[in-house]
């Protein structure tokens, strides 16, 4: 197998490689979106408690 | 102009020279085009994440954002609410396809999916908007920095431009990514130190939590605006919906960002780099805005200038309006003293303090009118000078040099990514594909270096000429936002609507672009009122709609 082919198989094969700490990419994506939702909730709280 | 001491000069120049030298040294020996344009696909996830953040964070981010919070509060953070979802979509859909086709540029993918003319159209739109924007990325901070440190505008432009050209031409993508790490480190350290000084000062005056309550009572802590108003710039709806499409367009189709994650060691590293950005971007912007609120609190206890742009103040004081302006300054001082006394006495009544604040703003506005009368060409918007005025006047020796290095680093980080992306697109999508297909790898490597140099020289020349034309920055920014949506529309059709072919999407892109230009013209003529973020939703929707109609028409014609 040439170096080029090795690289190709490496990058294509890694499509199914899971991210650290999560079973699959969907888990990480859900975590990112929940984190954002938590941030927005925090901002809502800040606006309600400190807003003029 | 401020007289910087030798310590500040040493910190500033030492930091910048170190970054340039590090970039050249770490990226030495790129022998082929893959190494030069993709950094040998060797970046790990955190290098990609920091590089993506550094590319987006221009000098204006650090000059303008705290000033925006000072004037209008924290609402600007809503602009980034669409970003995490955009990152997820790009990670799940865009990057796997870019990797599968092993493309050098985002536009190369469009030839695989459609045809060469669609690739050429989108690459040309990118070169036009980003080519002009690169000049502005240097010019906008150079105006402010030149006034602050006392260099001429042209020398400041040349200084930033040449520093960037040295390492970007020499090392390509690897140099850009490596220097982005150092630049982000300088930026984070500098901003944290500025924040720590402000928190310490406010705690000494009335206590930190009382300070935050005070900022809240003066309208600076309203982060979320629920009102659905298409004409308002920042609310939660325009941030999530308009912001999603803008960020999809910027991170998914703008080569200056695509190139950052295409240099990843693997698909996994590229995806993780984007998730890193998805998690950190909103907190980072919140933090920068919060620094602006702290500067606002600082100036409740320390008399701020009536106008933050000292060059304008010098002009008005040298004019026939000098006496009137000085009277305004005296009134401002009295008003500020009253307000400070009330705050220190523990008065938090909105009416009492806010009445004085409203009067203070009226005085500032009157000051701007006098500046305009003294010099009709003067730019009286002084938000961008607020943070740097605080840094220069109130931070200790050495830290001032570091904070100036933050601003220079941010200018260099975004410019280098732009030059790198412009060179890649010009080489791969235009020169190699359409002009000379017979060159060898060495030839295209040399071409990439020449394109990087030429775009750098063009950016410097454009920045130097920019001061001769009124409203040029605004014009270039508008130009960029007018094209983004159409380019995104083409990519969305490519990714999600398989039955649409090249001719249909090409015609749809042209029609949509003309429609957006017409919409913008109606906005300018005040016939309609639509915030610019919504163009990023309208344009892709138009491309998708016209592509489907066009494809149906072409298909029935063929039958």
Coordinates of C-alpha atoms in Angstrom, one line a residue:
Chain A
X1 CA 0.0 0.0 0.0
X2 CA 1.5 3.4 -1.0
X3 CA 1.9 6.2 1.5
X4 CA -1.0 8.1 -0.2
X5 CA -3.3 5.1 0.1
X6 CA -2.4 4.6 3.7
X7 CA -3.2 8.3 4.4
X8 CA -6.5 7.9 2.6
X9 CA -7.6 4.9 4.5
X10 CA -6.5 6.5 7.7
X11 CA -8.7 9.6 7.2
X12 CA -11.7 7.7 5.8
X13 CA -11.4 5.1 8.5
X14 CA -11.4 7.7 11.2
X15 CA -14.9 8.9 10.3
X16 CA -16.2 6.3 12.8
X17 CA -13.6 7.0 15.4
X18 CA -15.3 8.1 18.6
X19 CA -14.3 11.3 20.5
X20 CA -12.7 11.0 23.9
X21 CA -15.2 10.5 26.8
X22 CA -18.2 9.8 24.5
X23 CA -19.5 6.7 22.9
X24 CA -20.0 8.5 19.6
X25 CA -20.1 11.9 18.0
X26 CA -23.8 12.4 18.7
X27 CA -23.0 12.3 22.4
X28 CA -20.5 15.0 22.1
X29 CA -22.8 17.1 19.9
X30 CA -25.6 16.7 22.5
X31 CA -23.2 17.8 25.2
X32 CA -22.2 20.9 23.3
X33 CA -25.8 21.9 22.7
X34 CA -26.8 21.3 26.3
X35 CA -23.8 23.3 27.4
X36 CA -25.0 26.2 25.2
X37 CA -28.5 25.9 26.6
X38 CA -27.1 26.1 30.1
X39 CA -25.2 29.2 29.2
X40 CA -28.3 30.8 27.7
X41 CA -30.2 30.0 30.9
X42 CA -27.4 31.5 33.0
X43 CA -27.6 34.7 30.8
X44 CA -31.4 34.8 31.3
X45 CA -30.9 34.6 35.0
X46 CA -28.3 37.4 34.9
X47 CA -30.7 39.5 32.8
X48 CA -33.6 38.9 35.2
X49 CA -31.7 39.4 38.4
X50 CA -29.3 42.2 37.4
X51 CA -31.1 43.9 34.4
X52 CA -32.4 47.4 35.0
Chain B
X1 CA -0.3 59.9 22.0
X2 CA 1.3 58.2 25.0
X3 CA 5.0 58.0 25.8
X4 CA 5.7 54.3 26.4
X5 CA 8.7 53.6 28.6
X6 CA 11.4 51.2 27.6
X7 CA 9.9 48.4 29.6
X8 CA 6.7 48.6 27.6
X9 CA 8.5 48.8 24.3
X10 CA 10.6 45.8 25.3
X11 CA 7.6 43.7 26.2
X12 CA 5.7 44.8 23.1
X13 CA 8.4 44.3 20.5
X14 CA 9.9 41.3 22.3
X15 CA 6.6 39.5 22.3
X16 CA 5.9 40.3 18.6
X17 CA 9.5 39.4 17.4
X18 CA 9.4 36.2 19.4
X19 CA 6.1 35.2 17.8
X20 CA 7.4 35.9 14.2
X21 CA 10.7 34.1 14.9
X22 CA 8.9 31.2 16.4
X23 CA 6.6 30.9 13.4
X24 CA 9.4 31.0 10.9
X25 CA 11.5 28.5 12.9
X26 CA 8.7 26.0 13.6
X27 CA 7.6 25.9 10.0
X28 CA 10.9 25.8 8.3
X29 CA 11.4 23.3 5.5
X30 CA 8.0 23.1 3.8
X31 CA 9.1 21.3 0.6
X32 CA 5.8 20.7 -1.1
X33 CA 2.4 22.3 -1.6
X34 CA 0.7 20.0 0.8
X35 CA 3.1 21.0 3.5
X36 CA 2.7 24.6 2.7
X37 CA -1.1 24.9 2.3
X38 CA -2.2 22.1 4.7
X39 CA 0.7 22.1 7.1
X40 CA 1.3 18.4 6.2
X41 CA -2.1 17.7 7.8
X42 CA -0.3 17.4 11.2
X43 CA -2.3 19.7 13.5
X44 CA -3.8 18.3 16.7
X45 CA -7.2 19.3 18.0
X46 CA -6.2 22.1 20.3
X47 CA -4.0 23.7 17.7
X48 CA -6.9 23.7 15.4
X49 CA -9.3 25.0 18.0
X50 CA -7.0 27.9 19.0
X51 CA -6.2 28.6 15.4
X52 CA -9.9 28.8 14.5
X53 CA -10.5 31.2 17.4
X54 CA -7.4 33.3 16.6
X55 CA -8.6 33.7 13.0
X56 CA -12.0 35.0 14.0
X57 CA -10.6 37.3 16.8
X58 CA -9.2 40.3 15.0
X59 CA -7.7 43.3 16.7
X60 CA -11.0 45.1 16.4
X61 CA -12.5 42.3 18.6
X62 CA -10.4 43.5 21.5
X63 CA -10.6 47.2 20.8
X64 CA -14.3 47.4 19.9
X65 CA -16.0 44.7 22.0
X66 CA -15.2 46.2 25.5
X67 CA -16.2 49.6 24.1
X68 CA -19.5 48.1 22.9
X69 CA -20.2 46.7 26.4
X70 CA -19.2 50.1 27.9
X71 CA -21.8 51.8 25.8
X72 CA -24.6 49.3 25.3
X73 CA -24.1 46.5 27.8
X74 CA -23.6 42.7 27.3
X75 CA -26.3 42.1 24.5
X76 CA -23.7 41.6 21.8
X77 CA -22.9 38.1 23.1
X78 CA -26.2 37.0 21.5
X79 CA -24.5 37.4 18.1
X80 CA -22.6 34.2 18.9
X81 CA -25.6 32.0 19.9
X82 CA -25.8 30.3 16.5
X83 CA -22.2 29.3 16.6
X84 CA -22.3 26.0 18.6
X85 CA -25.0 24.6 16.4
X86 CA -23.1 25.7 13.3
X87 CA -20.0 23.9 14.6
X88 CA -22.0 20.7 15.1
X89 CA -23.5 20.9 11.6
X90 CA -20.0 21.5 10.0
X91 CA -18.5 18.8 12.1
X92 CA -21.2 16.2 11.2
X93 CA -21.8 17.1 7.5
X94 CA -19.1 19.4 6.0
X95 CA -15.8 18.1 7.3
X96 CA -16.3 14.4 6.5
X97 CA -17.0 15.3 2.9
X98 CA -14.0 17.7 2.7
X99 CA -11.9 14.9 4.1
X100 CA -13.3 12.2 1.8
X101 CA -12.5 14.3 -1.3
X102 CA -9.1 15.4 0.2
X103 CA -9.6 18.9 -1.0
X104 CA -7.2 21.8 -0.4
X105 CA -10.0 24.4 -0.5
X106 CA -13.8 24.5 0.2
X107 CA -14.4 25.6 -3.4
X108 CA -12.6 22.6 -4.8
X109 CA -15.4 20.5 -3.3
X110 CA -18.0 22.4 -5.4
X111 CA -16.3 21.2 -8.7
X112 CA -16.6 17.6 -7.5
X113 CA -20.3 18.2 -6.7
X114 CA -21.3 20.6 -9.5
X115 CA -18.9 22.0 -12.1
X116 CA -15.9 24.2 -12.5
X117 CA -17.9 27.5 -13.1
X118 CA -19.6 27.1 -9.7
X119 CA -16.2 26.6 -8.1
X120 CA -14.9 29.6 -10.0
X121 CA -17.8 31.8 -9.0
X122 CA -17.6 31.0 -5.2
X123 CA -13.8 31.2 -5.2
X124 CA -13.9 34.6 -7.0
X125 CA -16.5 35.9 -4.5
X126 CA -14.2 34.8 -1.7
X127 CA -11.1 36.4 -3.2
X128 CA -13.0 39.7 -3.8
X129 CA -14.5 40.0 -0.3
X130 CA -11.5 38.5 1.7
X131 CA -8.9 40.3 -0.5
X132 CA -10.4 43.7 0.4
X133 CA -11.2 42.7 4.0
X134 CA -7.5 41.7 4.6
X135 CA -6.6 45.4 4.0
X136 CA -9.2 46.5 6.5
X137 CA -8.1 44.0 9.1
X138 CA -4.8 45.8 9.1
X139 CA -6.1 49.4 8.6
X140 CA -8.8 49.5 11.3
X141 CA -6.6 48.7 14.3
X142 CA -3.7 50.7 12.8
X143 CA -5.7 53.9 13.0
X144 CA -6.1 53.4 16.7
X145 CA -2.7 52.0 17.5
X146 CA -0.9 54.7 15.5
X147 CA -2.6 57.4 17.6
X148 CA -1.9 55.6 20.9
X149 CA 1.8 54.8 20.4
X150 CA 2.7 57.8 18.3
X151 CA 3.7 56.0 15.0
X152 CA 2.5 57.4 11.7
X153 CA -0.5 55.5 10.3
X154 CA 1.5 54.3 7.3
X155 CA 4.4 53.0 9.4
X156 CA 1.9 51.1 11.7
X157 CA 0.3 49.5 8.6
X158 CA 3.7 48.6 7.2
X159 CA 4.8 47.2 10.6
X160 CA 1.8 44.9 11.0
X161 CA 1.8 43.9 7.3
X162 CA 5.6 43.1 7.1
X163 CA 5.6 41.1 10.3
X164 CA 2.7 39.0 9.0
X165 CA 4.2 38.6 5.5
X166 CA 7.5 37.4 7.0
X167 CA 6.1 34.3 8.7
X168 CA 3.1 33.6 6.4
X169 CA 5.2 33.6 3.2
X170 CA 8.0 31.6 4.8
X171 CA 6.0 28.9 6.6
X172 CA 2.5 28.9 5.1
X173 CA -0.3 27.1 7.1
X174 CA 2.0 25.6 9.6
X175 CA 3.5 29.0 10.5
X176 CA -0.1 30.5 10.8
X177 CA -1.3 27.7 13.1
X178 CA 1.8 27.7 15.3
X179 CA 1.8 31.5 15.7
X180 CA -1.9 31.4 16.5
X181 CA -1.1 29.4 19.6
X182 CA 1.3 32.0 20.9
X183 CA -1.0 34.8 19.9
X184 CA -3.9 33.3 21.7
X185 CA -1.7 32.8 24.8
X186 CA -0.7 36.4 24.8
X187 CA -4.3 37.5 24.2
X188 CA -5.7 35.4 27.1
X189 CA -2.9 36.3 29.6
X190 CA -3.3 40.0 28.7
X191 CA -7.1 40.1 29.0
X192 CA -7.0 38.2 32.3
X193 CA -4.5 40.6 33.8
X194 CA -6.6 43.6 32.7
X195 CA -9.7 42.0 34.2
X196 CA -7.8 41.2 37.5
X197 CA -6.8 44.9 37.8
X198 CA -10.3 46.1 37.2
X199 CA -11.9 43.6 39.6
X200 CA -9.3 44.6 42.3
X201 CA -10.0 48.3 41.8
X202 CA -13.8 47.9 41.9
X203 CA -13.6 45.7 45.0
X204 CA -11.6 48.4 46.8
X205 CA -14.3 51.0 45.9
X206 CA -17.7 49.4 46.7
X207 CA -17.1 45.7 46.6
X208 CA -17.3 43.5 43.5
X209 CA -20.9 42.3 43.9
X210 CA -22.2 45.8 44.6
X211 CA -20.3 46.9 41.5
X212 CA -22.1 44.3 39.4
X213 CA -25.4 45.4 40.8
X214 CA -24.6 49.0 40.0
X215 CA -23.7 48.0 36.4
X216 CA -27.0 46.1 36.3
X217 CA -29.0 49.1 37.5
X218 CA -27.4 51.2 34.8
X219 CA -28.5 48.8 32.1
X220 CA -25.2 47.1 31.4
X221 CA -26.1 43.5 32.4
X222 CA -29.0 42.9 30.1
X223 CA -27.6 39.9 28.2
X224 CA -30.8 38.6 26.6
X225 CA -33.3 40.5 24.5
X226 CA -36.4 38.4 23.8
X227 CA -38.1 41.0 21.5
X228 CA -38.4 39.6 17.9
X229 CA -37.6 42.8 16.0
X230 CA -36.1 42.2 12.5
X231 CA -34.6 45.7 12.6
X232 CA -32.7 45.3 15.9
X233 CA -29.1 44.2 15.5
X234 CA -28.8 41.9 18.5
X235 CA -31.6 39.8 20.1
X236 CA -31.8 36.1 20.9
X237 CA -33.7 35.3 17.7
X238 CA -31.3 37.1 15.3
X239 CA -28.4 35.6 17.3
X240 CA -29.7 32.0 17.1
X241 CA -31.2 32.0 13.6
X242 CA -29.3 34.7 11.7
X243 CA -26.2 33.9 13.7
X244 CA -26.4 30.2 12.8
X245 CA -26.4 30.9 9.1
X246 CA -23.7 33.5 9.4
X247 CA -21.4 31.2 11.4
X248 CA -22.2 28.2 9.1
X249 CA -21.2 30.4 6.2
X250 CA -18.0 31.7 7.9
X251 CA -16.8 28.5 9.4
X252 CA -18.1 26.1 6.8
X253 CA -17.3 27.9 3.5
X254 CA -14.8 30.7 4.1
X255 CA -11.4 29.4 3.2
X256 CA -9.7 31.4 6.0
X257 CA -11.5 29.1 8.5
X258 CA -11.8 25.9 6.4
X259 CA -8.0 25.9 5.9
X260 CA -7.5 25.8 9.7
X261 CA -9.3 22.5 10.2
X262 CA -8.3 20.9 6.9
X263 CA -4.8 20.9 8.3
X264 CA -5.9 18.5 11.0
X265 CA -4.0 15.2 11.6
X266 CA -7.2 13.3 11.1
X267 CA -11.0 13.8 10.8
X268 CA -11.3 13.3 14.5
X269 CA -8.8 16.0 15.4
X270 CA -10.5 18.5 13.0
X271 CA -13.9 17.8 14.6
X272 CA -12.5 18.1 18.1
X273 CA -10.9 21.4 17.2
X274 CA -14.3 22.8 16.1
X275 CA -16.0 21.4 19.2
X276 CA -13.3 23.2 21.3
X277 CA -14.4 26.4 19.6
X278 CA -18.1 25.6 20.1
X279 CA -17.6 25.3 23.8
X280 CA -15.2 28.2 24.4
X281 CA -16.4 30.9 22.0
X282 CA -19.5 32.2 23.9
X283 CA -17.7 32.2 27.3
X284 CA -14.8 34.0 25.7
X285 CA -17.0 36.7 24.1
X286 CA -18.9 37.0 27.4
X287 CA -15.6 37.5 29.1
X288 CA -14.4 40.3 26.7
X289 CA -17.7 42.1 27.0
X290 CA -17.6 41.7 30.8
X291 CA -14.2 43.4 30.8
X292 CA -15.9 46.3 29.0
X293 CA -18.6 46.4 31.8
X294 CA -15.7 46.5 34.3
X295 CA -14.1 49.4 32.5
X296 CA -17.5 51.2 32.6
X297 CA -17.6 50.6 36.4
X298 CA -14.0 51.8 36.7
X299 CA -15.0 55.1 35.1
X300 CA -17.8 55.6 37.6
X301 CA -15.0 56.3 40.1
X302 CA -12.4 57.8 37.9
X303 CA -13.2 60.8 35.6
X304 CA -13.3 59.5 32.0
X305 CA -12.4 61.9 29.2
X306 CA -15.5 63.7 27.7
X307 CA -14.4 62.1 24.4
X308 CA -12.1 59.0 24.2
X309 CA -10.3 59.8 20.9
X310 CA -7.6 62.2 22.0
X311 CA -6.8 63.2 18.4
X312 CA -10.3 64.6 18.0
X313 CA -10.0 66.4 21.4
X314 CA -6.7 68.0 20.3
X315 CA -8.3 69.2 17.1
X316 CA -11.3 70.8 18.9
X317 CA -9.1 72.4 21.4
X318 CA -7.0 74.0 18.7
X319 CA -10.2 75.4 17.1
X320 CA -12.6 78.3 17.8
X321 CA -14.7 75.8 19.8
X322 CA -12.0 75.3 22.4
X323 CA -13.6 77.5 25.1
X324 CA -17.0 75.9 24.7
X325 CA -15.5 72.4 24.8
X326 CA -13.6 73.2 28.0
X327 CA -16.8 74.4 29.5
X328 CA -18.4 71.1 28.7
X329 CA -15.4 69.3 30.3
X330 CA -16.0 71.3 33.5
X331 CA -19.7 70.5 33.5
X332 CA -18.8 66.9 32.9
X333 CA -16.4 66.9 35.8
X334 CA -19.0 68.3 38.2
X335 CA -21.6 65.8 37.0
X336 CA -19.2 62.9 37.4
X337 CA -18.3 64.1 41.0
X338 CA -22.0 64.2 41.9
X339 CA -22.6 60.7 40.5
X340 CA -19.5 59.2 42.2
X341 CA -20.5 60.7 45.6
X342 CA -24.0 59.2 45.3
X343 CA -22.5 55.8 44.4
X344 CA -20.0 55.9 47.3
X345 CA -22.8 56.9 49.7
X346 CA -24.5 53.7 48.7
X347 CA -27.3 55.2 46.7
X348 CA -28.5 52.7 44.1
X349 CA -31.7 54.5 43.1
X350 CA -32.0 54.1 39.3
X351 CA -33.7 57.5 39.0
X352 CA -30.9 59.5 40.8
X353 CA -27.9 57.8 39.2
X354 CA -29.4 57.2 35.8
X355 CA -30.6 60.8 35.5
X356 CA -27.0 61.9 36.0
X357 CA -25.8 59.3 33.6
X358 CA -28.2 60.5 31.0
X359 CA -27.0 64.1 31.5
X360 CA -23.4 62.8 31.1
X361 CA -24.2 61.2 27.8
X362 CA -25.9 64.4 26.6
X363 CA -22.7 66.3 27.4
X364 CA -20.6 63.7 25.5
X365 CA -23.0 64.0 22.5
X366 CA -22.6 67.8 22.6
X367 CA -18.8 67.3 22.7
X368 CA -19.1 65.2 19.6
X369 CA -21.1 67.9 17.9
X370 CA -18.3 70.4 18.7
X371 CA -15.7 68.0 17.3
X372 CA -17.7 67.7 14.1
X373 CA -18.1 71.5 13.8
X374 CA -14.3 71.9 14.3
X375 CA -13.5 69.2 11.8
X376 CA -16.4 68.0 9.6
X377 CA -14.4 65.0 8.5
X378 CA -13.7 63.8 12.1
X379 CA -15.0 60.3 13.0
X380 CA -16.8 61.0 16.3
X381 CA -17.6 57.4 17.2
X382 CA -15.1 56.8 20.0
X383 CA -16.2 53.3 21.3
X384 CA -13.1 51.7 20.0
X385 CA -10.8 54.0 22.0
X386 CA -12.4 53.3 25.4
X387 CA -10.6 50.1 26.4
X388 CA -7.2 51.2 25.0
X389 CA -7.5 54.5 26.8
X390 CA -8.0 52.7 30.1
X391 CA -5.0 50.4 29.3
X392 CA -2.7 53.2 28.4
X393 CA -3.5 55.4 31.3
X394 CA -4.2 53.1 34.3
X395 CA -2.4 49.8 33.9
X396 CA 1.2 49.5 35.3
X397 CA 4.4 49.6 33.3
X398 CA 5.0 46.4 31.4
X399 CA 1.4 45.4 31.4
X400 CA 0.6 48.2 29.0
X401 CA 3.2 46.7 26.6
X402 CA 1.6 43.3 27.0
X403 CA -1.9 44.6 26.3
X404 CA -0.6 46.5 23.2
X405 CA 0.9 43.1 22.1
X406 CA -2.5 41.6 22.5
X407 CA -4.0 44.1 20.0
X408 CA -1.1 43.6 17.6
X409 CA -1.2 39.8 18.0
X410 CA -4.9 39.8 17.2
X411 CA -4.3 42.0 14.1
X412 CA -1.6 39.6 12.9
X413 CA -3.4 36.4 13.7
X414 CA -6.5 37.2 11.6
X415 CA -4.4 38.8 8.8
X416 CA -2.1 35.8 8.5
X417 CA -5.0 33.4 8.2
X418 CA -6.6 35.6 5.5
X419 CA -3.4 35.8 3.4
X420 CA -2.8 32.1 3.8
X421 CA -6.4 31.4 2.6
X422 CA -6.2 33.9 -0.3
X423 CA -3.0 32.3 -1.5
X424 CA -4.5 28.8 -1.4
X425 CA -7.6 29.8 -3.3
X426 CA -5.7 31.8 -5.9
X427 CA -3.2 28.9 -6.4
X428 CA -5.5 25.9 -6.2
X429 CA -8.9 27.1 -7.5
X430 CA -7.8 29.7 -10.0
X431 CA -4.1 29.3 -11.2
X432 CA -3.7 25.5 -11.0
X433 CA -7.2 24.7 -12.1
X434 CA -7.8 27.3 -14.8
X435 CA -4.5 28.8 -15.9
X436 CA -1.6 26.4 -15.7
X437 CA -2.3 22.7 -15.1
X438 CA 1.1 21.5 -16.2
X439 CA 3.3 22.8 -13.4
X440 CA 5.1 20.4 -10.9
X441 CA 4.7 20.5 -7.1
X442 CA 7.7 22.8 -6.8
X443 CA 6.2 25.3 -9.2
X444 CA 2.9 25.4 -7.3
X445 CA 4.7 25.8 -4.0
X446 CA 6.6 28.8 -5.4
X447 CA 3.3 30.2 -6.8
X448 CA 1.6 29.8 -3.4
X449 CA 4.5 31.8 -1.8
X450 CA 4.3 34.5 -4.4
X451 CA 0.5 34.8 -4.0
X452 CA 0.9 35.1 -0.3
X453 CA 3.4 37.9 -0.8
X454 CA 1.3 39.6 -3.4
X455 CA -1.9 39.5 -1.3
X456 CA 0.1 40.8 1.7
X457 CA 1.5 43.7 -0.4
X458 CA -2.0 44.4 -1.7
X459 CA -3.4 44.4 1.8
X460 CA -0.8 46.9 2.9
X461 CA -1.4 49.1 -0.1
X462 CA -5.1 48.9 0.3
X463 CA -4.8 49.8 4.0
X464 CA -2.5 52.7 3.2
X465 CA -5.0 54.0 0.6
X466 CA -8.0 53.4 2.9
X467 CA -7.6 56.6 4.8
X468 CA -8.2 58.6 1.6
X469 CA -11.8 57.3 1.2
X470 CA -14.7 58.0 3.5
X471 CA -16.6 55.0 4.9
X472 CA -14.4 52.5 3.3
X473 CA -14.4 50.1 6.3
X474 CA -18.2 50.1 6.3
X475 CA -18.3 49.5 2.5
X476 CA -16.0 46.5 2.8
X477 CA -17.9 45.0 5.7
X478 CA -21.1 45.4 3.8
X479 CA -19.6 43.8 0.7
X480 CA -18.6 40.8 2.8
X481 CA -22.0 40.3 4.4
X482 CA -23.7 40.6 1.0
X483 CA -21.8 37.6 -0.4
X484 CA -21.7 35.3 2.5
X485 CA -25.3 34.1 2.3
X486 CA -25.1 33.2 -1.4
X487 CA -21.9 31.2 -1.0
X488 CA -23.5 29.3 1.9
X489 CA -26.6 28.6 -0.2
X490 CA -24.5 27.0 -2.9
X491 CA -22.8 24.8 -0.2
X492 CA -26.1 23.9 1.4
X493 CA -27.5 22.7 -1.9
X494 CA -24.3 20.8 -2.5
X495 CA -24.6 19.0 0.8
X496 CA -28.3 18.5 1.3
X497 CA -30.1 18.5 -2.1
X498 CA -28.6 15.8 -4.2
X499 CA -31.0 16.1 -7.2
X500 CA -29.9 19.7 -7.9
X501 CA -27.1 19.9 -10.5
X502 CA -24.5 22.5 -11.5
X503 CA -26.3 24.7 -13.9
X504 CA -29.4 25.1 -11.7
X505 CA -27.4 26.1 -8.6
X506 CA -25.2 28.5 -10.7
X507 CA -28.2 30.4 -12.0
X508 CA -29.8 30.4 -8.6
X509 CA -26.7 31.8 -7.0
X510 CA -26.6 34.7 -9.5
X511 CA -30.3 35.5 -9.1
X512 CA -30.0 35.4 -5.2
X513 CA -27.0 37.6 -5.2
X514 CA -28.8 40.2 -7.3
X515 CA -31.8 39.9 -5.0
X516 CA -29.7 40.5 -1.9
X517 CA -28.0 43.5 -3.5
X518 CA -31.5 44.9 -4.4
X519 CA -32.6 44.2 -0.8
X520 CA -29.6 46.0 0.6
X521 CA -30.3 49.0 -1.7
X522 CA -33.9 49.2 -0.5
X523 CA -32.5 49.1 3.1
X524 CA -30.2 52.0 2.3
X525 CA -33.0 54.0 0.8
X526 CA -34.9 53.3 4.0
X527 CA -37.8 51.7 2.1
X528 CA -37.5 48.6 4.2
X529 CA -35.7 47.9 7.5
X530 CA -34.0 44.5 7.9
X531 CA -31.0 43.8 10.1
X532 CA -28.0 42.6 8.2
X533 CA -27.8 39.3 10.0
X534 CA -31.0 38.3 8.3
X535 CA -29.4 38.4 4.8
X536 CA -27.5 35.3 5.9
X537 CA -30.8 33.5 6.2
X538 CA -32.6 35.1 3.2
X539 CA -29.8 34.5 0.6
X540 CA -29.3 30.7 1.3
X541 CA -33.1 30.3 1.3
X542 CA -33.3 32.0 -2.1
X543 CA -30.5 29.8 -3.5
X544 CA -32.2 26.7 -2.3
X545 CA -35.6 27.7 -3.7
X546 CA -34.3 28.9 -7.1
X547 CA -32.1 25.8 -7.4
X548 CA -35.1 23.6 -6.9
X549 CA -37.2 25.6 -9.4
X550 CA -34.3 25.8 -11.9
X551 CA -33.6 22.0 -11.6
X552 CA -37.3 21.2 -12.1
X553 CA -37.4 23.4 -15.2
X554 CA -34.2 22.0 -16.6
X555 CA -35.3 18.4 -16.0
X556 CA -38.7 19.0 -17.7
X557 CA -37.0 20.7 -20.6
X558 CA -34.7 17.7 -21.1
X559 CA -37.7 15.3 -21.0

